[in-house]
PDB file of C-alpha atoms in Angstrom:
ATOM      1  CA  MET A   1       3.111-127.484 -71.482  1.00 50.00           C
ATOM      2  CA  ASP A   2       1.904-130.042 -74.140  1.00 77.00           C
ATOM      3  CA  THR A   3      -0.660-128.102 -76.105  1.00 82.00           C
ATOM      4  CA  ILE A   4      -0.886-125.074 -78.559  1.00 87.00           C
ATOM      5  CA  GLU A   5      -3.778-122.820 -77.718  1.00 90.00           C
ATOM      6  CA  ILE A   6      -5.356-121.560 -80.941  1.00 94.00           C
ATOM      7  CA  ARG A   7      -7.807-118.797 -80.853  1.00 95.00           C
ATOM      8  CA  GLY A   8     -10.929-119.234 -82.980  1.00 96.00           C
ATOM      9  CA  VAL A   9     -14.616-118.489 -83.397  1.00 97.00           C
ATOM     10  CA  GLU A  10     -17.660-120.416 -84.394  1.00 97.00           C
ATOM     11  CA  ILE A  11     -19.936-119.169 -87.129  1.00 96.00           C
ATOM     12  CA  GLY A  12     -23.052-121.039 -88.219  1.00 94.00           C
ATOM     13  CA  GLY A  13     -21.821-124.057 -86.447  1.00 95.00           C
ATOM     14  CA  LEU A  14     -18.359-124.103 -88.141  1.00 97.00           C
ATOM     15  CA  ARG A  15     -15.067-123.560 -86.387  1.00 97.00           C
ATOM     16  CA  LEU A  16     -12.818-121.036 -87.948  1.00 98.00           C
ATOM     17  CA  ASP A  17      -9.193-120.897 -86.536  1.00 98.00           C
ATOM     18  CA  MET A  18      -6.830-117.950 -86.054  1.00 97.00           C
ATOM     19  CA  PRO A  19      -3.450-119.276 -85.471  1.00 95.00           C
ATOM     20  CA  SER A  20      -0.451-116.852 -85.265  1.00 93.00           C
ATOM     21  CA  GLU A  21       2.442-117.122 -87.574  1.00 93.00           C
ATOM     22  CA  GLN A  22       4.459-118.557 -84.746  1.00 90.00           C
ATOM     23  CA  GLN A  23       1.875-121.144 -84.095  1.00 91.00           C
ATOM     24  CA  LEU A  24       1.677-122.144 -87.720  1.00 94.00           C
ATOM     25  CA  SER A  25       5.431-122.638 -87.771  1.00 92.00           C
ATOM     26  CA  ALA A  26       5.392-124.654 -84.545  1.00 89.00           C
ATOM     27  CA  LEU A  27       2.493-126.819 -85.736  1.00 91.00           C
ATOM     28  CA  ALA A  28       4.414-127.486 -89.001  1.00 91.00           C
ATOM     29  CA  GLN A  29       7.344-128.651 -87.176  1.00 86.00           C
ATOM     30  CA  ALA A  30       5.511-130.559 -84.384  1.00 85.00           C
ATOM     31  CA  TRP A  31       3.114-132.620 -86.819  1.00 86.00           C
ATOM     32  CA  ASP A  32       5.874-135.082 -87.417  1.00 78.00           C
ATOM     33  CA  ASP A  33       3.922-137.507 -85.166  1.00 78.00           C
ATOM     34  CA  ASP A  34       2.880-140.546 -87.275  1.00 79.00           C
ATOM     35  CA  ALA A  35      -0.541-138.933 -87.906  1.00 85.00           C
ATOM     36  CA  ASN A  36      -2.211-137.247 -90.849  1.00 91.00           C
ATOM     37  CA  HIS A  37      -3.148-133.654 -90.588  1.00 94.00           C
ATOM     38  CA  GLN A  38      -5.255-131.587 -92.952  1.00 96.00           C
ATOM     39  CA  LEU A  39      -5.352-127.722 -93.233  1.00 98.00           C
ATOM     40  CA  CYS A  40      -8.358-126.283 -95.108  1.00 98.00           C
ATOM     41  CA  PHE A  41      -9.075-122.824 -96.603  1.00 98.00           C
ATOM     42  CA  LEU A  42     -12.572-121.449 -96.815  1.00 98.00           C
ATOM     43  CA  ASP A  43     -14.065-118.742 -98.906  1.00 98.00           C
ATOM     44  CA  THR A  44     -17.755-117.784 -98.613  1.00 97.00           C
ATOM     45  CA  GLY A  45     -19.103-120.284-100.996  1.00 97.00           C
ATOM     46  CA  ALA A  46     -17.011-123.115 -99.331  1.00 98.00           C
ATOM     47  CA  PHE A  47     -18.371-121.882 -96.079  1.00 98.00           C
ATOM     48  CA  LEU A  48     -21.959-122.082 -97.220  1.00 98.00           C
ATOM     49  CA  LEU A  49     -21.215-125.685 -98.649  1.00 98.00           C
ATOM     50  CA  ALA A  50     -19.633-126.711 -95.434  1.00 98.00           C
ATOM     51  CA  ARG A  51     -22.756-125.814 -93.425  1.00 97.00           C
ATOM     52  CA  CYS A  52     -24.659-128.470 -95.477  1.00 96.00           C
ATOM     53  CA  PRO A  53     -24.555-132.010 -94.256  1.00 96.00           C
ATOM     54  CA  GLY A  54     -22.323-134.162 -96.534  1.00 97.00           C
ATOM     55  CA  GLU A  55     -18.857-135.373 -97.201  1.00 98.00           C
ATOM     56  CA  TYR A  56     -17.339-131.861 -97.641  1.00 98.00           C
ATOM     57  CA  SER A  57     -18.850-130.705 -94.418  1.00 98.00           C
ATOM     58  CA  SER A  58     -17.427-133.775 -92.652  1.00 98.00           C
ATOM     59  CA  MET A  59     -14.021-132.945 -94.036  1.00 98.00           C
ATOM     60  CA  ILE A  60     -14.099-129.353 -92.807  1.00 98.00           C
ATOM     61  CA  ARG A  61     -15.303-130.364 -89.452  1.00 97.00           C
ATOM     62  CA  SER A  62     -12.561-132.901 -88.821  1.00 96.00           C
ATOM     63  CA  ALA A  63      -9.728-130.764 -90.358  1.00 97.00           C
ATOM     64  CA  ASP A  64      -6.836-129.824 -87.964  1.00 96.00           C
ATOM     65  CA  LEU A  65      -7.007-126.232 -89.126  1.00 97.00           C
ATOM     66  CA  VAL A  66      -9.691-124.181 -90.857  1.00 98.00           C
ATOM     67  CA  LEU A  67      -8.689-120.767 -92.123  1.00 98.00           C
ATOM     68  CA  SER A  68     -10.659-118.025 -93.845  1.00 98.00           C
ATOM     69  CA  LYS A  69      -9.046-116.853 -97.025  1.00 98.00           C
ATOM     70  CA  SER A  70     -11.792-114.524 -98.481  1.00 97.00           C
ATOM     71  CA  GLY A  71     -12.754-111.067 -97.789  1.00 96.00           C
ATOM     72  CA  GLY A  72     -16.433-111.792 -97.372  1.00 96.00           C
ATOM     73  CA  LEU A  73     -16.019-114.598 -94.822  1.00 97.00           C
ATOM     74  CA  SER A  74     -13.211-112.627 -92.990  1.00 97.00           C
ATOM     75  CA  ALA A  75     -15.641-109.727 -92.524  1.00 97.00           C
ATOM     76  CA  ARG A  76     -17.926-112.233 -90.808  1.00 96.00           C
ATOM     77  CA  VAL A  77     -15.115-113.369 -88.623  1.00 97.00           C
ATOM     78  CA  ALA A  78     -13.968-109.955 -87.851  1.00 96.00           C
ATOM     79  CA  LYS A  79     -17.595-109.027 -86.706  1.00 96.00           C
ATOM     80  CA  GLU A  80     -17.806-111.979 -84.442  1.00 96.00           C
ATOM     81  CA  VAL A  81     -14.491-111.328 -83.045  1.00 96.00           C
ATOM     82  CA  SER A  82     -15.404-107.618 -82.344  1.00 95.00           C
ATOM     83  CA  GLY A  83     -18.673-108.756 -80.712  1.00 96.00           C
ATOM     84  CA  ILE A  84     -16.880-111.155 -78.367  1.00 95.00           C
ATOM     85  CA  LEU A  85     -14.140-108.627 -77.348  1.00 93.00           C
ATOM     86  CA  ALA A  86     -16.866-105.770 -76.930  1.00 94.00           C
ATOM     87  CA  SER A  87     -18.714-107.905 -74.328  1.00 95.00           C
ATOM     88  CA  GLY A  88     -15.561-108.081 -72.309  1.00 94.00           C
ATOM     89  CA  LYS A  89     -15.085-111.782 -73.083  1.00 94.00           C
ATOM     90  CA  SER A  90     -11.904-113.575 -74.221  1.00 92.00           C
ATOM     91  CA  LEU A  91     -11.801-115.280 -77.628  1.00 94.00           C
ATOM     92  CA  PRO A  92     -12.503-118.975 -77.483  1.00 94.00           C
ATOM     93  CA  VAL A  93      -9.259-121.131 -77.320  1.00 94.00           C
ATOM     94  CA  ARG A  94      -8.905-124.632 -78.796  1.00 93.00           C
ATOM     95  CA  LYS A  95      -6.080-126.749 -77.374  1.00 90.00           C
ATOM     96  CA  VAL A  96      -4.009-128.770 -79.973  1.00 86.00           C
ATOM     97  CA  THR A  97      -2.198-131.546 -78.315  1.00 79.00           C
ATOM     98  CA  ILE A  98       1.395-132.108 -79.564  1.00 76.00           C
ATOM     99  CA  GLY A  99       2.858-135.635 -79.596  1.00 64.00           C
ATOM    100  CA  ILE A 100       5.594-136.361 -77.187  1.00 60.00           C
ATOM    101  CA  ARG A 101       8.468-136.391 -79.662  1.00 56.00           C
ATOM    102  CA  ARG A 102       7.831-132.848 -80.831  1.00 59.00           C
ATOM    103  CA  ARG A 103       7.026-130.954 -77.648  1.00 57.00           C
ATOM    104  CA  GLU A 104      10.353-129.165 -77.799  1.00 59.00           C
ATOM    105  CA  TYR A 105       8.777-126.940 -80.466  1.00 57.00           C
ATOM    106  CA  LEU A 106       6.235-125.490 -77.977  1.00 56.00           C
ATOM    107  CA  GLY A 107       9.054-123.431 -76.429  1.00 55.00           C
ATOM    108  CA  TYR A 108       8.865-121.267 -79.581  1.00 53.00           C
ATOM    109  CA  PHE A 109       5.971-119.164 -78.066  1.00 49.00           C
ATOM    110  CA  GLY A 110       4.021-118.627 -74.876  1.00 50.00           C
ATOM    111  CA  PRO A 111       0.297-118.514 -74.213  1.00 51.00           C
ATOM    112  CA  PRO A 112      -1.760-116.283 -76.470  1.00 46.00           C
ATOM    113  CA  GLU A 113      -2.026-112.595 -75.261  1.00 46.00           C
ATOM    114  CA  GLU A 114      -5.402-110.941 -75.506  1.00 47.00           C
ATOM    115  CA  SER A 115      -3.688-107.660 -76.105  1.00 46.00           C
ATOM    116  CA  LYS A 116      -2.150-108.825 -79.543  1.00 62.00           C
ATOM    117  CA  GLU A 117      -4.030-108.431 -82.691  1.00 76.00           C
ATOM    118  CA  VAL A 118      -5.374-111.660 -84.237  1.00 85.00           C
ATOM    119  CA  THR A 119      -5.096-112.782 -87.758  1.00 91.00           C
ATOM    120  CA  ILE A 120      -8.553-113.025 -89.499  1.00 95.00           C
ATOM    121  CA  ARG A 121      -7.774-113.641 -93.202  1.00 97.00           C
ATOM    122  CA  TYR A 122      -5.097-115.933 -94.404  1.00 98.00           C
ATOM    123  CA  LYS A 123      -3.493-116.049 -97.924  1.00 97.00           C
ATOM    124  CA  PRO A 124      -2.908-119.710 -98.854  1.00 97.00           C
ATOM    125  CA  VAL A 125       0.458-118.819-100.358  1.00 97.00           C
ATOM    126  CA  SER A 126       1.719-116.981 -97.299  1.00 97.00           C
ATOM    127  CA  VAL A 127       0.546-119.952 -95.001  1.00 98.00           C
ATOM    128  CA  LEU A 128       2.288-122.330 -97.263  1.00 98.00           C
ATOM    129  CA  SER A 129       5.498-120.199 -97.160  1.00 98.00           C
ATOM    130  CA  ILE A 130       5.505-120.381 -93.297  1.00 97.00           C
ATOM    131  CA  ILE A 131       5.010-124.043 -93.452  1.00 97.00           C
ATOM    132  CA  LEU A 132       7.819-124.604 -95.886  1.00 97.00           C
ATOM    133  CA  SER A 133      10.168-122.417 -94.066  1.00 96.00           C
ATOM    134  CA  ALA A 134       9.323-124.446 -90.832  1.00 94.00           C
ATOM    135  CA  LEU A 135       9.950-127.859 -92.579  1.00 95.00           C
ATOM    136  CA  GLU A 136      13.113-126.550 -94.263  1.00 95.00           C
ATOM    137  CA  GLU A 137      14.642-125.948 -90.822  1.00 92.00           C
ATOM    138  CA  ARG A 138      14.526-129.646 -90.110  1.00 89.00           C
ATOM    139  CA  ARG A 139      15.164-130.658 -93.759  1.00 93.00           C
ATOM    140  CA  GLY A 140      11.675-131.696 -94.178  1.00 94.00           C
ATOM    141  CA  SER A 141       9.987-133.069 -97.334  1.00 96.00           C
ATOM    142  CA  VAL A 142       7.125-132.254 -99.707  1.00 97.00           C
ATOM    143  CA  PHE A 143       5.285-134.040-102.421  1.00 96.00           C
ATOM    144  CA  LEU A 144       3.650-132.159-105.217  1.00 97.00           C
ATOM    145  CA  ILE A 145       0.353-133.222-106.806  1.00 96.00           C
ATOM    146  CA  GLY A 146      -1.467-131.159-109.395  1.00 94.00           C
ATOM    147  CA  GLY A 147      -1.367-129.063-112.498  1.00 93.00           C
ATOM    148  CA  THR A 148       0.323-129.975-115.846  1.00 93.00           C
ATOM    149  CA  GLU A 149       3.609-131.565-115.987  1.00 93.00           C
ATOM    150  CA  THR A 150       5.186-128.332-117.458  1.00 94.00           C
ATOM    151  CA  CYS A 151       3.702-126.281-114.745  1.00 94.00           C
ATOM    152  CA  LEU A 152       4.634-128.894-112.111  1.00 95.00           C
ATOM    153  CA  ALA A 153       8.343-128.931-113.065  1.00 95.00           C
ATOM    154  CA  LYS A 154       8.569-125.072-112.931  1.00 96.00           C
ATOM    155  CA  ALA A 155       6.786-125.150-109.528  1.00 97.00           C
ATOM    156  CA  GLU A 156       9.351-127.669-108.314  1.00 97.00           C
ATOM    157  CA  GLY A 157      12.294-125.588-109.691  1.00 97.00           C
ATOM    158  CA  ASN A 158      11.032-122.529-107.916  1.00 97.00           C
ATOM    159  CA  LEU A 159      10.588-124.378-104.693  1.00 97.00           C
ATOM    160  CA  ARG A 160      14.163-125.711-104.791  1.00 97.00           C
ATOM    161  CA  ALA A 161      15.569-122.347-105.477  1.00 97.00           C
ATOM    162  CA  THR A 162      13.580-120.624-102.683  1.00 97.00           C
ATOM    163  CA  PHE A 163      13.882-123.463-100.070  1.00 98.00           C
ATOM    164  CA  PRO A 164      17.309-125.156-100.942  1.00 97.00           C
ATOM    165  CA  ALA A 165      17.237-127.366 -97.803  1.00 97.00           C
ATOM    166  CA  LEU A 166      13.658-128.578 -98.449  1.00 97.00           C
ATOM    167  CA  ARG A 167      13.340-132.140 -99.918  1.00 97.00           C
ATOM    168  CA  ILE A 168      11.117-132.661-102.813  1.00 97.00           C
ATOM    169  CA  VAL A 169      10.530-136.362-102.648  1.00 96.00           C
ATOM    170  CA  GLY A 170       7.891-136.736-105.472  1.00 95.00           C
ATOM    171  CA  ARG A 171       5.436-135.251-107.780  1.00 94.00           C
ATOM    172  CA  SER A 172       2.556-136.056-109.975  1.00 94.00           C
ATOM    173  CA  GLY A 173       0.464-134.060-112.338  1.00 91.00           C
ATOM    174  CA  GLY A 174      -3.135-133.565-111.473  1.00 89.00           C
ATOM    175  CA  SER A 175      -4.531-135.647-114.283  1.00 87.00           C
ATOM    176  CA  PHE A 176      -3.679-139.192-112.951  1.00 85.00           C
ATOM    177  CA  VAL A 177      -6.899-141.110-113.566  1.00 79.00           C
ATOM    178  CA  GLY A 178      -6.168-144.803-113.877  1.00 81.00           C
ATOM    179  CA  LYS A 179      -2.844-144.254-112.152  1.00 86.00           C
ATOM    180  CA  GLU A 180      -3.945-143.321-108.652  1.00 88.00           C
ATOM    181  CA  SER A 181      -2.665-146.611-107.252  1.00 90.00           C
ATOM    182  CA  LEU A 182       0.886-145.631-108.405  1.00 92.00           C
ATOM    183  CA  VAL A 183       0.560-142.034-106.808  1.00 92.00           C
ATOM    184  CA  LEU A 184      -0.473-143.613-103.512  1.00 91.00           C
ATOM    185  CA  GLN A 185       2.440-146.080-103.653  1.00 92.00           C
ATOM    186  CA  ALA A 186       4.853-143.300-104.439  1.00 92.00           C
ATOM    187  CA  LEU A 187       3.350-141.281-101.421  1.00 92.00           C
ATOM    188  CA  GLN A 188       3.691-144.348 -99.155  1.00 90.00           C
ATOM    189  CA  LYS A 189       7.367-144.818-100.352  1.00 92.00           C
ATOM    190  CA  ALA A 190       8.373-141.123 -99.991  1.00 92.00           C
ATOM    191  CA  SER A 191       6.416-140.497 -96.484  1.00 90.00           C
ATOM    192  CA  PRO A 192       6.572-136.731 -97.123  1.00 94.00           C
ATOM    193  CA  ASP A 193       6.093-134.166 -94.303  1.00 94.00           C
ATOM    194  CA  LEU A 194       3.677-132.275 -96.597  1.00 96.00           C
ATOM    195  CA  VAL A 195       1.432-133.344 -99.429  1.00 96.00           C
ATOM    196  CA  LEU A 196       0.627-130.194-101.485  1.00 97.00           C
ATOM    197  CA  ILE A 197      -2.438-130.730-103.752  1.00 97.00           C
ATOM    198  CA  GLY A 198      -3.527-128.434-106.531  1.00 95.00           C
ATOM    199  CA  SER A 199      -5.540-128.328-109.808  1.00 95.00           C
ATOM    200  CA  MET A 200      -6.682-131.110-112.089  1.00 94.00           C
ATOM    201  CA  VAL A 201      -7.034-133.647-109.273  1.00 93.00           C
ATOM    202  CA  LYS A 202     -10.332-135.469-110.073  1.00 90.00           C
ATOM    203  CA  ASP A 203     -11.991-135.059-106.580  1.00 92.00           C
ATOM    204  CA  GLY A 204     -10.475-131.759-105.605  1.00 95.00           C
ATOM    205  CA  GLU A 205      -9.943-131.268-102.017  1.00 97.00           C
ATOM    206  CA  LEU A 206     -12.107-134.290-101.188  1.00 97.00           C
ATOM    207  CA  TRP A 207      -9.260-136.406-102.606  1.00 94.00           C
ATOM    208  CA  ILE A 208      -7.557-135.917 -99.292  1.00 95.00           C
ATOM    209  CA  PRO A 209     -10.120-137.632 -96.941  1.00 95.00           C
ATOM    210  CA  ARG A 210     -10.805-140.209 -99.672  1.00 92.00           C
ATOM    211  CA  THR A 211      -7.122-141.352 -99.750  1.00 90.00           C
ATOM    212  CA  MET A 212      -5.543-139.999 -96.582  1.00 85.00           C
ATOM    213  CA  ARG A 213      -5.782-143.463 -94.694  1.00 81.00           C
ATOM    214  CA  SER A 214      -3.755-144.961 -97.357  1.00 77.00           C
ATOM    215  CA  THR A 215      -0.754-142.892 -96.746  1.00 79.00           C
ATOM    216  CA  ARG A 216       1.621-142.573 -93.793  1.00 74.00           C
ATOM    217  CA  SER A 217       1.828-139.464 -91.633  1.00 74.00           C
ATOM    218  CA  GLY A 218       1.957-135.876 -93.171  1.00 89.00           C
ATOM    219  CA  ILE A 219       0.322-132.586 -93.555  1.00 95.00           C
ATOM    220  CA  PHE A 220      -2.174-132.334 -96.422  1.00 96.00           C
ATOM    221  CA  LEU A 221      -2.949-128.878 -97.892  1.00 98.00           C
ATOM    222  CA  TYR A 222      -5.123-128.217-100.796  1.00 98.00           C
ATOM    223  CA  GLU A 223      -5.608-124.984-102.904  1.00 97.00           C
ATOM    224  CA  SER A 224      -6.667-125.228-106.441  1.00 95.00           C
ATOM    225  CA  SER A 225      -4.314-122.770-108.013  1.00 95.00           C
ATOM    226  CA  ILE A 226      -1.243-123.308-105.765  1.00 96.00           C
ATOM    227  CA  ILE A 227       0.845-125.160-108.216  1.00 96.00           C
ATOM    228  CA  GLU A 228       0.284-122.507-110.770  1.00 96.00           C
ATOM    229  CA  THR A 229       1.019-119.782-108.360  1.00 96.00           C
ATOM    230  CA  LEU A 230       4.451-121.579-107.367  1.00 97.00           C
ATOM    231  CA  ALA A 231       5.303-121.984-111.058  1.00 96.00           C
ATOM    232  CA  GLY A 232       5.053-118.258-111.609  1.00 92.00           C
ATOM    233  CA  PRO A 233       3.974-116.327-114.722  1.00 84.00           C
ATOM    234  CA  GLY A 234       3.467-118.361-117.650  1.00 68.00           C
ATOM    235  CA  GLY A 235       3.760-121.635-115.754  1.00 61.00           C
ATOM    236  CA  LYS A 236       0.860-123.412-117.151  1.00 61.00           C
TER     237      LYS A 236
END
């Protein structure tokens, strides 16, 4: 077995994935394969934007995982899932190929079982926690980008306290206009397993596809308020 089978549905021409927690954990461990991987979260507004031709749509369509994070969009996903199952069909499955070096992680779980419930709505901070826990198991690394320096320092401190074996190999506030080359150099040197991007980055989530080719392998995850969330109350 050299693939992970992820359930998903297509709505309005866009793929929405429904990985289990075990699959998210296995992917986070297995994506140490000299390639870049992007994980995207969609709410209803982002979903509508992604349906229109353009750079944002291209990014979403090429992302490794696309997850629904809002109630409105998740309701549409749930309706689609119910319709498929009511017709007696199985949910569509997408096979994600795993690099030969990390295939041992596929033993964490078996093929998806139709009798089990599927996750439809994903909280970004919960998904991040799964990824960080998986990375910590192999002493993986993370690079933080976004927010103010004060907020960033608090977020880093909280991550170190919660995931003591996780290596934080670099950080940059979100307002780095004119210093982007230095940030990219730092990313190249650190070669983190996860690049976590939050607020104040000029291009927002589009910064990822615009710069990802300039970096080495890693998982890229953007959520506008994630640095502030990690910093906790008052961490602005």
